[in-house]
Coordinates of C-alpha atoms in Angstrom, one line a residue:
M3 CA 91.0 32.5 123.0
T4 CA 92.8 35.8 122.7
Y5 CA 95.0 36.9 119.8
Q6 CA 98.8 36.9 120.6
P7 CA 100.9 39.0 118.3
D8 CA 103.9 37.2 116.8
I9 CA 106.4 39.8 118.2
D10 CA 109.3 39.3 120.5
E11 CA 109.1 42.4 122.7
T12 CA 112.7 41.9 123.9
K13 CA 113.9 42.7 120.4
I14 CA 112.1 46.0 120.1
V15 CA 114.6 48.8 119.9
E16 CA 113.5 52.1 121.5
R17 CA 113.5 54.9 118.9
K18 CA 115.6 58.0 119.8
F19 CA 115.8 61.3 117.9
G20 CA 119.4 62.6 118.1
P21 CA 118.8 66.4 118.1
T22 CA 116.2 66.1 120.9
I23 CA 118.5 63.9 123.0
A24 CA 121.4 66.3 122.5
A25 CA 119.2 69.2 123.5
L26 CA 117.9 67.4 126.6
K27 CA 121.5 66.7 127.7
N28 CA 122.5 70.4 127.3
K29 CA 119.6 72.2 128.9
N30 CA 121.6 75.4 129.9
T31 CA 122.8 75.8 126.3
I32 CA 119.3 75.5 125.0
F33 CA 118.1 78.1 127.5
I34 CA 120.9 80.5 126.4
L35 CA 120.1 79.8 122.8
T36 CA 116.4 80.6 123.3
V37 CA 117.2 83.9 125.0
F38 CA 119.7 84.7 122.2
L39 CA 117.2 83.9 119.4
F40 CA 114.5 85.9 121.2
F41 CA 116.5 89.1 121.5
A42 CA 118.3 88.7 118.1
G43 CA 115.0 88.2 116.4
L44 CA 113.5 91.1 118.2
L45 CA 116.4 93.4 117.2
S46 CA 116.3 92.1 113.6
Y47 CA 112.6 92.9 113.4
N48 CA 113.1 96.4 114.7
S49 CA 115.9 97.1 112.3
M50 CA 114.3 95.7 109.2
Q51 CA 113.0 98.3 106.7
R52 CA 109.3 98.9 106.4
E53 CA 107.5 99.3 103.1
L54 CA 104.0 98.7 101.8
F55 CA 104.9 96.2 99.0
P56 CA 108.1 94.4 98.1
E57 CA 110.4 96.5 96.0
I58 CA 110.5 94.7 92.6
V59 CA 113.3 95.8 90.3
V60 CA 112.6 95.2 86.6
P61 CA 115.5 95.9 84.3
Y62 CA 114.3 98.5 81.9
I63 CA 117.0 100.1 79.7
M64 CA 116.3 103.1 77.4
V65 CA 118.5 104.1 74.5
S66 CA 117.8 107.7 73.3
T67 CA 119.6 109.2 70.3
P68 CA 119.0 112.8 69.3
Y69 CA 119.5 113.6 65.5
P70 CA 118.2 117.1 64.9
G71 CA 116.8 118.1 61.5
N72 CA 115.5 114.7 60.5
S73 CA 112.1 113.3 59.9
P74 CA 110.7 110.2 61.8
L75 CA 111.2 108.1 58.6
D76 CA 114.9 109.1 58.4
I77 CA 115.3 108.5 62.2
E78 CA 113.8 105.0 61.8
N79 CA 116.1 104.0 58.9
L80 CA 119.4 105.8 60.0
I81 CA 119.3 105.4 63.8
T82 CA 116.6 103.0 65.2
R83 CA 117.1 100.0 62.9
P84 CA 120.9 99.8 63.1
I85 CA 120.8 99.9 66.9
E86 CA 117.9 97.4 67.1
K87 CA 119.8 95.0 64.9
E88 CA 122.7 94.9 67.5
L89 CA 120.3 94.8 70.6
K90 CA 118.5 91.8 69.3
S91 CA 121.5 89.6 70.0
L92 CA 121.3 90.3 73.8
N93 CA 120.5 87.4 76.1
G94 CA 117.6 87.7 78.5
I95 CA 115.5 90.2 76.6
K96 CA 111.8 89.9 77.3
R97 CA 110.6 92.8 75.1
L98 CA 112.2 95.2 72.6
S99 CA 110.2 98.3 71.5
S100 CA 111.2 101.5 69.7
A101 CA 109.7 104.8 68.6
S102 CA 111.0 107.2 66.0
F103 CA 110.1 110.9 66.4
Q104 CA 111.1 114.1 64.8
D105 CA 114.8 114.6 65.7
M106 CA 114.8 111.7 68.2
S107 CA 115.0 107.9 68.4
L108 CA 113.9 106.0 71.6
I109 CA 114.4 102.3 72.1
L110 CA 113.1 100.6 75.3
V111 CA 114.6 97.2 76.3
E112 CA 112.9 95.1 78.9
F113 CA 114.9 92.2 80.4
E114 CA 113.8 89.2 82.4
T115 CA 113.5 89.8 86.1
D116 CA 116.4 87.4 86.9
I117 CA 118.9 89.8 85.1
E118 CA 120.7 92.3 87.3
V119 CA 120.1 95.9 86.3
Q120 CA 123.8 96.8 86.1
Q121 CA 124.5 93.7 84.0
A122 CA 121.7 94.6 81.6
L123 CA 122.9 98.2 81.4
Q124 CA 126.5 97.3 80.7
E125 CA 125.5 94.7 78.0
T126 CA 123.2 97.2 76.3
K127 CA 125.9 99.8 76.3
D128 CA 128.3 97.3 74.7
Q129 CA 125.9 96.5 71.9
V130 CA 125.1 100.2 71.3
D131 CA 128.8 100.9 70.9
K132 CA 129.0 98.2 68.3
A133 CA 126.2 99.9 66.3
K134 CA 128.0 103.3 66.3
S135 CA 129.9 102.4 63.1
E136 CA 126.6 102.0 61.2
L137 CA 125.2 105.4 62.4
P138 CA 125.5 108.6 60.3
E139 CA 128.9 110.3 60.4
D140 CA 127.3 113.7 61.1
L141 CA 125.6 112.5 64.3
E142 CA 126.8 115.0 66.9
T143 CA 125.6 113.3 70.0
D144 CA 126.3 109.6 70.9
P145 CA 123.3 107.4 71.9
I146 CA 122.5 107.8 75.6
T147 CA 122.0 104.5 77.4
E148 CA 120.4 104.6 80.9
D149 CA 118.3 102.4 83.2
I150 CA 114.7 103.3 84.2
D151 CA 113.8 102.8 87.9
F152 CA 110.0 102.8 88.4
S153 CA 110.5 102.5 92.1
E154 CA 111.9 106.0 92.4
F155 CA 108.7 107.9 92.9
P156 CA 107.8 110.9 95.2
V157 CA 107.2 109.8 98.7
L158 CA 105.9 113.1 100.0
N159 CA 105.5 116.8 99.1
I160 CA 106.6 119.7 101.3
N161 CA 104.6 122.8 100.5
L162 CA 105.9 126.2 101.5
S163 CA 103.5 129.1 101.8
G164 CA 103.0 132.4 103.7
D165 CA 103.1 136.1 103.3
Y166 CA 106.1 135.9 100.9
S167 CA 106.6 136.2 97.2
I168 CA 107.0 133.1 95.2
Y169 CA 110.7 133.9 94.7
E170 CA 111.3 134.3 98.5
L171 CA 109.6 131.0 99.0
K172 CA 111.9 129.5 96.3
K173 CA 114.9 130.8 98.3
Y174 CA 113.8 128.9 101.4
A175 CA 113.0 125.8 99.3
E176 CA 116.5 125.8 97.8
E177 CA 118.0 125.9 101.3
L178 CA 115.9 122.8 102.3
Q179 CA 116.6 121.1 99.0
E180 CA 120.3 121.2 99.6
E181 CA 120.0 119.6 103.0
F182 CA 117.4 117.0 101.9
E183 CA 119.5 115.9 99.0
S184 CA 122.5 115.3 101.3
L185 CA 120.5 112.5 103.0
R186 CA 121.5 109.0 101.9
E187 CA 117.9 107.9 101.5
V188 CA 116.9 110.8 99.2
R189 CA 117.6 110.7 95.4
E190 CA 116.4 114.2 94.7
A191 CA 114.2 117.0 96.0
D192 CA 112.5 118.6 93.0
I193 CA 111.2 122.2 93.3
K194 CA 107.9 122.8 91.6
G195 CA 105.5 125.6 91.3
V196 CA 108.0 128.4 90.5
D197 CA 109.2 129.6 87.1
E198 CA 112.9 129.7 86.3
R199 CA 114.4 133.1 85.3
E200 CA 115.1 133.4 81.6
I201 CA 116.6 136.3 79.6
K202 CA 114.8 136.6 76.3
V203 CA 116.2 138.3 73.2
H204 CA 113.6 139.3 70.7
V205 CA 115.4 140.2 67.5
N206 CA 113.9 142.7 65.0
P207 CA 114.6 141.1 61.6
G208 CA 114.2 144.4 59.7
K209 CA 116.8 146.2 61.8
L210 CA 119.1 143.2 61.6
E211 CA 118.9 143.2 57.8
A212 CA 119.4 147.0 57.6
L213 CA 122.6 146.8 59.5
D214 CA 123.8 143.8 57.5
L215 CA 123.8 141.5 60.5
E216 CA 122.8 137.9 61.0
F217 CA 121.5 135.9 63.9
A218 CA 124.8 134.2 64.2
D219 CA 126.4 137.6 64.9
I220 CA 124.2 138.1 67.9
E221 CA 124.8 134.6 69.1
F222 CA 128.6 135.0 68.8
A223 CA 128.6 138.4 70.5
L224 CA 126.7 137.0 73.6
M225 CA 128.9 133.9 73.8
S226 CA 132.1 136.0 73.5
E227 CA 131.1 138.5 76.2
N228 CA 129.7 136.2 78.8
V229 CA 132.7 134.0 79.4
T230 CA 135.2 133.3 82.2
I231 CA 138.5 131.8 81.2
G232 CA 141.9 131.2 82.6
A233 CA 144.5 133.7 81.3
G234 CA 147.7 132.0 82.4
E235 CA 150.0 132.5 85.3
I236 CA 152.3 135.2 86.6
I237 CA 155.0 135.1 89.3
V238 CA 154.7 137.9 91.9
D239 CA 157.3 138.1 94.7
G240 CA 158.4 134.6 94.0
T241 CA 154.8 133.2 94.2
R242 CA 153.1 131.7 91.2
R243 CA 149.6 133.1 90.8
S244 CA 146.9 132.2 88.2
V245 CA 145.2 134.9 86.2
R246 CA 141.5 134.6 85.3
T247 CA 139.3 136.9 83.3
D248 CA 135.8 137.3 84.8
A249 CA 133.4 138.5 82.2
D250 CA 130.1 137.1 83.4
Y251 CA 127.0 139.4 82.9
K252 CA 126.0 141.0 86.2
N253 CA 122.8 142.8 85.2
I254 CA 120.4 143.2 82.3
D255 CA 121.9 146.5 81.1
E256 CA 125.2 144.8 80.4
I257 CA 123.4 142.4 78.1
R258 CA 121.6 145.2 76.3
N259 CA 124.9 147.1 75.8
T260 CA 126.7 144.1 74.3
I261 CA 128.5 145.2 71.2
V262 CA 127.3 143.2 68.2
K263 CA 129.2 145.2 65.5
S264 CA 131.8 147.9 65.4
E265 CA 132.7 149.3 62.0
A266 CA 134.2 152.7 61.0
G267 CA 133.6 154.1 64.4
K268 CA 130.0 153.0 64.4
V269 CA 129.0 150.8 67.2
V270 CA 125.9 148.6 67.1
T271 CA 124.7 147.2 70.5
L272 CA 122.2 144.5 71.1
Q273 CA 119.5 146.9 72.1
N274 CA 119.8 148.6 68.7
V275 CA 118.5 145.4 66.9
A276 CA 116.6 143.5 69.6
E277 CA 114.5 143.8 72.7
V278 CA 116.0 142.2 75.8
I279 CA 113.5 141.1 78.4
D280 CA 114.3 139.8 81.9
G281 CA 111.5 137.2 82.0
F282 CA 110.8 133.6 82.9
E283 CA 110.7 130.2 81.2
D284 CA 107.4 128.8 79.9
R285 CA 105.4 127.5 82.9
T286 CA 105.9 123.7 83.3
S287 CA 104.3 123.2 86.7
I288 CA 101.7 124.9 89.0
S289 CA 101.5 124.2 92.7
R290 CA 98.5 125.3 94.7
L291 CA 97.2 124.3 98.1
N292 CA 93.8 125.5 99.4
N293 CA 93.6 127.8 96.3
Q294 CA 96.8 129.6 97.2
P295 CA 100.1 129.4 95.2
V296 CA 102.8 127.5 97.0
V297 CA 106.3 126.3 96.3
T298 CA 106.5 122.5 96.5
L299 CA 109.5 120.2 97.3
S300 CA 108.8 116.8 95.8
I301 CA 110.9 114.2 97.6
V302 CA 112.0 111.1 95.6
K303 CA 113.5 108.2 97.6
K304 CA 116.5 106.2 96.4
S305 CA 115.8 102.7 95.3
G306 CA 116.4 100.2 98.1
E307 CA 116.4 102.7 100.9
N308 CA 114.0 102.8 103.9
L309 CA 111.1 105.1 103.2
L310 CA 110.2 105.5 106.9
D311 CA 113.8 106.4 107.7
A312 CA 113.8 109.0 104.9
T313 CA 110.6 110.7 106.1
D314 CA 111.7 110.7 109.7
K315 CA 115.0 112.4 108.8
I316 CA 113.1 115.0 106.6
F317 CA 110.7 115.8 109.4
S318 CA 113.7 116.1 111.8
I319 CA 115.4 118.6 109.5
I320 CA 112.3 120.7 109.3
D321 CA 111.7 120.7 113.0
R322 CA 115.4 121.5 113.7
R323 CA 115.3 124.5 111.3
Q324 CA 112.1 125.8 112.7
A325 CA 113.5 125.5 116.3
A326 CA 116.7 127.2 115.3
Q327 CA 114.6 129.9 113.5
T328 CA 116.6 129.5 110.2
L329 CA 113.1 129.2 108.7
P330 CA 110.7 132.2 109.5
S331 CA 108.1 131.5 112.2
D332 CA 105.4 132.7 109.8
L333 CA 106.5 130.4 107.0
K334 CA 103.9 127.7 106.8
V335 CA 105.2 124.2 106.0
T336 CA 102.5 121.7 104.9
I337 CA 103.1 118.0 104.2
T338 CA 100.9 116.3 101.6
D339 CA 100.9 112.9 99.9
D340 CA 103.0 111.4 102.7
Q341 CA 103.3 107.7 101.8
S342 CA 104.8 106.9 105.2
V343 CA 101.5 107.5 107.0
Y344 CA 99.7 104.9 104.8
I345 CA 102.5 102.4 105.2
R346 CA 102.7 102.8 109.0
D347 CA 98.9 102.3 109.2
Q348 CA 98.8 99.2 107.0
I349 CA 101.8 97.5 108.8
S350 CA 100.4 98.4 112.2
N351 CA 97.0 96.9 111.3
L352 CA 98.7 93.7 110.1
E353 CA 100.9 93.5 113.2
N354 CA 97.8 93.9 115.4
S355 CA 96.1 91.2 113.5
I356 CA 99.0 88.9 114.0
I357 CA 99.1 89.6 117.8
M358 CA 95.3 89.1 118.1
G359 CA 95.7 85.8 116.2
M360 CA 98.4 84.7 118.5
L361 CA 96.2 85.5 121.5
F362 CA 93.2 83.6 120.1
V363 CA 95.4 80.6 119.4
M364 CA 96.6 80.7 123.0
V365 CA 93.1 80.8 124.2
V366 CA 92.1 77.7 122.2
L367 CA 95.2 75.9 123.4
Y368 CA 94.4 76.8 127.0
L369 CA 90.8 75.5 126.7
F370 CA 91.9 72.1 125.3
M371 CA 95.3 71.5 126.9
G372 CA 95.4 73.4 130.2
M373 CA 97.5 76.3 131.2
R374 CA 100.9 74.7 131.6
N375 CA 100.8 72.6 128.4
A376 CA 99.3 75.6 126.5
L377 CA 102.3 77.7 127.5
F378 CA 104.8 75.0 126.3
T379 CA 102.9 74.8 123.0
G380 CA 102.4 78.5 122.6
L381 CA 106.2 79.0 122.9
A382 CA 106.3 77.8 119.3
I383 CA 104.5 81.0 118.0
P384 CA 106.8 83.8 119.1
M385 CA 110.0 81.8 118.9
S386 CA 109.3 80.6 115.3
M387 CA 108.5 84.2 114.3
F388 CA 111.6 85.6 115.9
I389 CA 113.8 83.0 114.2
A390 CA 112.1 83.8 110.9
F391 CA 112.7 87.5 111.4
L392 CA 116.4 86.8 112.1
I393 CA 116.7 84.8 108.9
L394 CA 114.7 87.2 106.8
G395 CA 116.8 90.1 108.1
E396 CA 120.0 88.4 107.2
M397 CA 118.6 87.8 103.7
G398 CA 118.1 91.5 103.3
Y399 CA 114.3 91.4 103.2
S400 CA 112.1 94.2 104.5
I401 CA 108.9 94.1 106.5
N402 CA 106.1 94.4 104.0
T403 CA 102.5 93.3 103.6
M404 CA 103.5 90.0 101.8
I405 CA 105.7 88.9 104.6
L406 CA 103.2 89.9 107.2
F407 CA 100.4 88.0 105.3
G408 CA 102.7 85.0 105.3
L409 CA 103.1 85.1 109.0
L410 CA 99.4 85.6 109.5
M411 CA 98.6 82.6 107.3
S412 CA 101.1 80.4 109.3
L413 CA 99.7 81.2 112.8
G414 CA 97.5 78.2 113.1
M415 CA 100.1 75.8 111.6
L416 CA 103.0 77.0 113.9
V417 CA 101.6 75.1 116.9
D418 CA 100.7 71.8 115.1
N419 CA 104.1 70.2 115.7
A420 CA 104.3 71.5 119.2
I421 CA 100.9 70.2 120.1
V422 CA 101.8 66.7 119.0
A423 CA 105.1 66.8 120.7
V424 CA 103.9 68.2 124.0
E425 CA 100.7 66.0 124.2
N426 CA 102.6 62.8 123.4
T427 CA 105.3 63.7 126.0
Y428 CA 102.6 64.5 128.6
R429 CA 100.9 61.2 127.9
H430 CA 104.0 59.2 128.7
F431 CA 104.6 61.4 131.8
E432 CA 101.1 60.5 133.1
E433 CA 101.7 56.9 132.5
G434 CA 104.5 57.0 135.1
Y435 CA 107.7 57.4 133.0
P436 CA 110.3 59.6 134.6
R437 CA 110.3 63.1 133.2
F438 CA 113.5 62.7 131.1
N439 CA 112.4 59.4 129.7
A440 CA 108.9 60.7 129.0
V441 CA 110.2 63.7 127.0
Q442 CA 112.8 61.5 125.2
K443 CA 110.3 58.8 124.3
G444 CA 107.4 61.2 123.6
V445 CA 109.4 63.4 121.1
S446 CA 111.3 60.6 119.5
E447 CA 108.1 58.6 118.7
I448 CA 106.6 61.5 116.7
A449 CA 109.8 63.2 115.3
M450 CA 109.7 61.5 111.9
P451 CA 105.9 61.8 111.5
I452 CA 105.9 65.6 112.2
I453 CA 109.0 66.1 110.0
S454 CA 107.3 64.4 107.1
S455 CA 104.1 66.3 107.8
T456 CA 105.9 69.6 107.8
A457 CA 107.9 68.6 104.7
T458 CA 104.7 67.9 102.8
T459 CA 103.3 71.3 103.7
L460 CA 106.4 73.0 102.6
A461 CA 106.5 71.0 99.4
A462 CA 103.2 72.6 98.4
F463 CA 104.7 76.1 98.6
F464 CA 108.0 75.3 96.8
P465 CA 106.5 75.6 93.2
L466 CA 105.5 79.2 94.0
L467 CA 109.2 80.1 94.3
F468 CA 109.6 79.5 90.6
W469 CA 106.7 81.6 89.5
P470 CA 108.1 83.6 86.6
G471 CA 107.7 87.3 85.7
I472 CA 106.9 90.4 87.7
M473 CA 104.0 88.7 89.5
G474 CA 106.4 85.9 90.6
E475 CA 108.9 88.3 92.0
F476 CA 106.1 90.0 93.9
M477 CA 104.5 86.8 95.2
K478 CA 107.7 84.9 96.1
Y479 CA 107.9 86.6 99.5
L480 CA 104.8 84.7 100.7
P481 CA 106.1 81.1 100.1
I482 CA 109.6 82.2 101.4
T483 CA 108.1 83.5 104.6
L484 CA 105.9 80.4 105.1
I485 CA 108.8 78.0 104.4
I486 CA 111.1 79.7 106.8
V487 CA 108.6 80.1 109.7
L488 CA 107.2 76.6 109.4
A489 CA 110.8 75.1 109.3
S490 CA 111.5 77.3 112.4
S491 CA 108.4 75.8 114.2
L492 CA 109.7 72.3 113.5
F493 CA 113.0 73.3 115.1
V494 CA 111.2 74.7 118.1
A495 CA 109.0 71.6 118.5
L496 CA 112.0 69.2 118.4
V497 CA 114.7 71.2 120.2
L498 CA 113.4 74.0 122.3
N499 CA 110.0 72.6 123.5
P500 CA 111.4 69.3 124.9
V501 CA 113.9 71.2 127.1
F502 CA 111.2 73.5 128.6
A503 CA 108.9 70.5 129.1
L504 CA 111.7 68.6 130.9
Q505 CA 112.3 71.6 133.2
F506 CA 108.7 72.7 134.0
M507 CA 106.3 69.8 133.2
K508 CA 104.1 68.8 136.1
H509 CA 101.1 66.7 136.7
E510 CA 97.9 68.7 136.4
K511 CA 95.9 68.6 139.7
I512 CA 92.2 69.0 139.7
T513 CA 91.2 70.9 142.9
T514 CA 87.8 71.9 144.2
K515 CA 89.2 74.7 146.3
G516 CA 87.9 78.1 145.3
E517 CA 90.5 80.2 147.1
D518 CA 93.1 80.0 144.3
H519 CA 90.5 80.8 141.7
R520 CA 89.3 83.8 143.6
K521 CA 92.9 85.1 143.9
L522 CA 93.5 84.5 140.2
F523 CA 90.2 86.3 139.4
A524 CA 91.1 89.2 141.6
I525 CA 94.6 89.6 140.0
T526 CA 93.2 89.4 136.4
G527 CA 90.4 91.7 137.3
F528 CA 92.9 94.2 138.6
L529 CA 94.8 93.9 135.3
A530 CA 91.5 94.3 133.4
V531 CA 91.0 97.7 135.0
F532 CA 94.2 98.9 133.5
G533 CA 93.1 97.3 130.2
V534 CA 90.0 99.5 130.2
V535 CA 92.1 102.6 130.9
S536 CA 94.3 101.6 128.0
Y537 CA 91.3 101.4 125.7
L538 CA 90.3 104.9 126.9
V539 CA 93.7 106.4 126.1
G540 CA 93.7 104.8 122.6
S541 CA 96.1 101.9 123.2
I542 CA 94.2 99.0 121.7
L543 CA 97.2 96.6 121.9
W544 CA 97.8 96.9 125.6
G545 CA 94.0 96.9 126.3
N546 CA 93.7 93.5 124.6
L547 CA 96.7 92.1 126.4
L548 CA 95.4 93.2 129.8
I549 CA 91.8 92.2 129.2
L550 CA 92.7 88.7 127.9
P551 CA 93.8 87.1 131.2
F552 CA 90.6 88.2 132.8
L553 CA 88.5 86.6 130.1
M554 CA 90.6 83.4 130.4
S555 CA 90.0 83.3 134.2
L556 CA 86.3 83.6 133.5
L557 CA 86.4 80.7 131.1
N558 CA 88.4 78.7 133.7

């Protein structure tokens, strides 16, 4: 006796998955959508900024208050404590620290990472303004409130050297500085390795006392003589003209001959009571390259701008100036500490790893599923990634190591849904169902299981989105990338793959004829020759792509 299930087969309702049915009924629309997503994702990938690590903005606000002539204890009691008292009422503060020095108070406010920098800056300024009524009345300078951006660091150094004096090199550096700082991506180009000119006045106290003068007399004389002011307006021939007195010092002798005192026909000039020296400021930086002094331009990138674009534009400016001979041909320009080289290498290595991972996944699919089904399934990898790039680009994200690591981790999971969908569809097709019915039935049967499977995978990454602090801001790019790309693979498996299977699915025929295999072996061998040439010229990527078909034909 055989077991008979207590089921009325006439009452079984065939399961249908709506999005898949709609896609199958609008094949041309899906083909157009696929082409659009491919090129849109490719363009988005090429236009996205490249950086080594995600740019994490932590709101740090510094309040500095100069109060000359006071000890650290007075600064603490008169300046630091009243301001701290008001700042403690701010919302979102993570840490509040202060330091009181001779003549200066410094307060550093660190906010939580979910607070916008401009919001934190404005709220801090408002609280500091409230504290002004409690500060000393003789405070000459108001507290200075500004944000600190730790992401604004030098991205490269441009060193100028040659058979020129340091001051001639500085002249060329200033010309480049002006052009570099006009770029949108550059915050500043700081000149280092050269001393600034400084006029020093060494007063002789004995002579000053003998002539009944004070230091304030010398200060007043120099300020009065070295000034340019407007002197009103006059009307000449019906035209109103402005009059200006130009009294700037032109040379060192004019400074020495400045009149400090004139009394009873006796004139005392500055050189009578002081030594005037045309010198330089105290040295603050030294730039040397290969044991030779150089003038260095340190380039600082603006926060949020593309580092690679900035360096490309800087190199373009240098090349253009050298070609136009606005820079001397014997002026040596040396680039050091170029961050873009390291970033390009790291991103290129990760991109190559992703491509090689894709190729190995395709080989495994080919070995277990055959060429045609492997192609249907493998479609999920590039399409899921291009859809992810399109979404990430619209979100304003950049290409960095965390996003690329996320893509690398997801490679094996991207084809899971497509494998189940394609294999179930092909099983029904081999059982004799018409192609449309086989695709409809095959995908509809496994739609809810693969949706739930993908949802459970995504659920494991969702808690990482709420990781607090700086580390959470840094790590969140990994789960965001995985969630987007795995959701995209589900869309590809349920919408795009069924349409391609409907259009191109055929019965696999096992043949013993060797002619087709010999032709395939010859074609792939011909491509492999070009692959070897690519290896020799240094193109590893194209070498791998051209050698892979030959290896697959050998396995076949």
